[in-house]
Amino acid sequence: MENEIRETGCPHRAAHAEGDWRGDTWEEVFQSGWEACGAASPGWTGAQSAAESWRGQKRLPIVARLRAWSRYARVVLLIGAAVGAAWFGSRQVTTGASANESVSSVPASSGLHGELAGTNADSGAAATLQVDVHGDVRRPGLVTLQEGARVRDAVRAAGGFVHAADAEDVNQAALVWDGEEIDIPAATTPSSASQQADAQGTEPLAAPARDAEAESQAALTSSASREVRTRKSAVSSGQKIDINTADVETLETLPGVGPKRAAAIVAYRQAHGPFPDLESLRHVKGIGAKTLAKWRDLITFGGVGQASDAGHREP
Amino acid sequence: MTRPRLHACAIAAFLVAEWPRYVWGWRAACLAAAMAILAAAAGSFLFRRDSRLLSVTAASLGCGLATGTLWAMFQPAHPSAPPGVRAVIAGKVQSVKSVRGRTEIMLAVRRDGRDGHPCHYEAMVFVEGSSHVEAGQWLEASGTFVVADRAPSALDVLSPLQRFEGRVRALDVPPDVGERITSWMDSSMERMSDARGGELIHLALSMVFGDTQGDLPSSVSSDFLAAGVTHLLVASGSNVGFALDMAAIPWGALLGRAWKRGRRAAYGVYALCVVWGFALLCGLQLAVLRAACGASYAIAASMCGRRVHGYTVLWASAGMAGVLDPGDLLTPSMLLSFYAAFAVCEAEALWRRMHPKRMDEGRESSSRSWLVRAGMPLVRGLVTTAVVDAYMVPVLWWMFRQWTPYAAISTAILEPSVEMLLPVLVLWSVSAAMARAWPVAFLIWCAHGMSDVGCGAMSAVLWFVHRVASWRGSLQSLAPLSLEGACAMVSGLVLIAHARVPSRRR
């Protein structure tokens, strides 16, 4: 400490050097010491002195130079250590996947929290699930994943995308479920679909249709059955959703519908029977005129109200 | 020993005694207290026979044991019925998941038994078939507690989770004040919005109050997760700070002028009301509760004319949270919140070391080019978020086995942007509410205008998040990491941050 004071001529800096673990640096020196140092020797910073020494204007001892640069180096080292460790951890997953082509080591759940709340601490034996991946992947077929896997892991287990552009239209972060069928569309499909929509003169619907397209592509990754997947594809391809038979996942493909609102629709339908027309949907909490206007061309009412394609009763 | 360290030791000793007493019982509490006394005795010896540490630790342990006992008496953290015996529990739904033909409901149990006596623990309720239950709803479950068929993980030990199998029925419990207000704001904003407004409104409200109701579509949540900015959807300390900033405007313009004497105390009371009012609006989420505790401590200190450091506030918030809600003290959400606050303190300290304040900073800043002045906050944001993310890697790895490499970039860009957007969102909601209450043409026009601006801003945020989420390798799965490994990594990072280069000996 005394050496440091003599060396720097600044007791606060010495306290800083000394106090990281023993003194007050943790709470106080950062706050007061450096300000006082600045007052005692205005304009001095470690970076400046290091830079000056590099320029040869002022020679500092090598330890002092090291100290001057250590504040930058420690940040770089800290970030580098964390990133390196995480990269190593992700490589372990990749290595495991390549060792067993059909198995991808992804977040596994164990313990109550891990199993139930989506956390994965302290894993033990993990449940596996099987999904069928086909479409624009290198090795389409059945892949086995661990519980908690995401679409990215399924695609990786299936050999990866055939074209890099395929990844743009797939929500790779979505969780996959046991028995799911994942269809990776070719990269050209969405644009051709939207061009087709434009060509048909459906400009007012183009934006929601594209949204529905994107949403349905994403939803493909989280649906639990072929039927649901087909329905979600149907939304984007212009087919309509039967509001009286659709399940929660299918309803979520409608614009502005999340899990809560979809559940509310289903709950109301079960409590009060099928919806006869568009206006009857306003009884569901959270659905207003604006929302119904968006759905007008996306939903039907089956045979209940003999509704027209536009969601209105025929005259 | 310095006063901040004594303060930290006192709170740590209090929590060491209180939490095990409440959650694990007398045996664990006594064991923890004995170990704490031994550590304090060793510490007292090391710190030149400073007896204050030992006496403060002993007093804090006593307070902790007493508080834990009181909590255990009036609000036990365990079910009253043993496994296999029919029981009835009631509580609020935290999350719902359908797996293999059955519904798994995470329930924050607050009533236990036929008589409905108060309790405080979490249970996972398994219901056969699909059940239309949503987050935020109150449920009554009847059935039996079951024993887990797997060894508990470290998180299970820290935050016990009971397993319950049976049937559920919805309870007609009116929503709390916060839910009613946010729902009203939601519907008001939706009236004034155009197509696709619902999703954007949910996003905007989530950024201010947190996504407590699970209104956001899963695709949006997934994008935020992959971009590493999920914290933007959760109300936290920054939101509390924002609420204080917003509340300072009417204080400075109107209320503050009314007080000529005792202005500091009056502002302190006003700020405390704002902080806890905001926490109530957010439904007293755990992160907000912690932040509100910390803010209350800082405000109280400023009322007394004292400045406190971030670490002191962090410890104080832990102590207050322990008093207010010991059951949730070590839940994953609370642990993440505490650890994230610690990481922010560390990042700020490192930045201060890199760029110490100087007395002539103001003079120099005027001579700097606009590029440097504009770029410095961005660089600072990038560095601090990178450091925070580096600190978060071990914990997120241990808990979720996930890593988002682009989180620092997206956070550095999005967080200041969202901070700038928050006033717009407030104006948006206020104008929509006013237009609904007084449907005058001018107000409606203003509300529509603000709606367009707000929706545009939220669309831009969504677009950016989606772009980042679609980058290659945006969400990495990691190999399993044990608790010991995570602790070792955290220790290594702290060591890197605080290790000093040996000084030259003359």
XYZ file of C-alpha atoms in Angstrom, chain B residues 80 86-89 111-117 140-143:
16
model
C -51.019 -29.732 5.355
C -57.242 -36.305 -0.317
C -56.684 -32.577 -0.168
C -58.069 -29.358 -1.533
C -55.861 -26.462 -2.530
C -55.240 -21.610 0.403
C -54.929 -25.127 1.771
C -57.481 -27.590 3.134
C -61.245 -27.478 3.421
C -61.075 -24.515 5.754
C -58.874 -22.658 3.293
C -56.204 -21.587 5.715
C -59.415 -24.865 -6.741
C -57.867 -28.295 -7.129
C -59.084 -31.422 -5.357
C -57.062 -34.612 -5.376
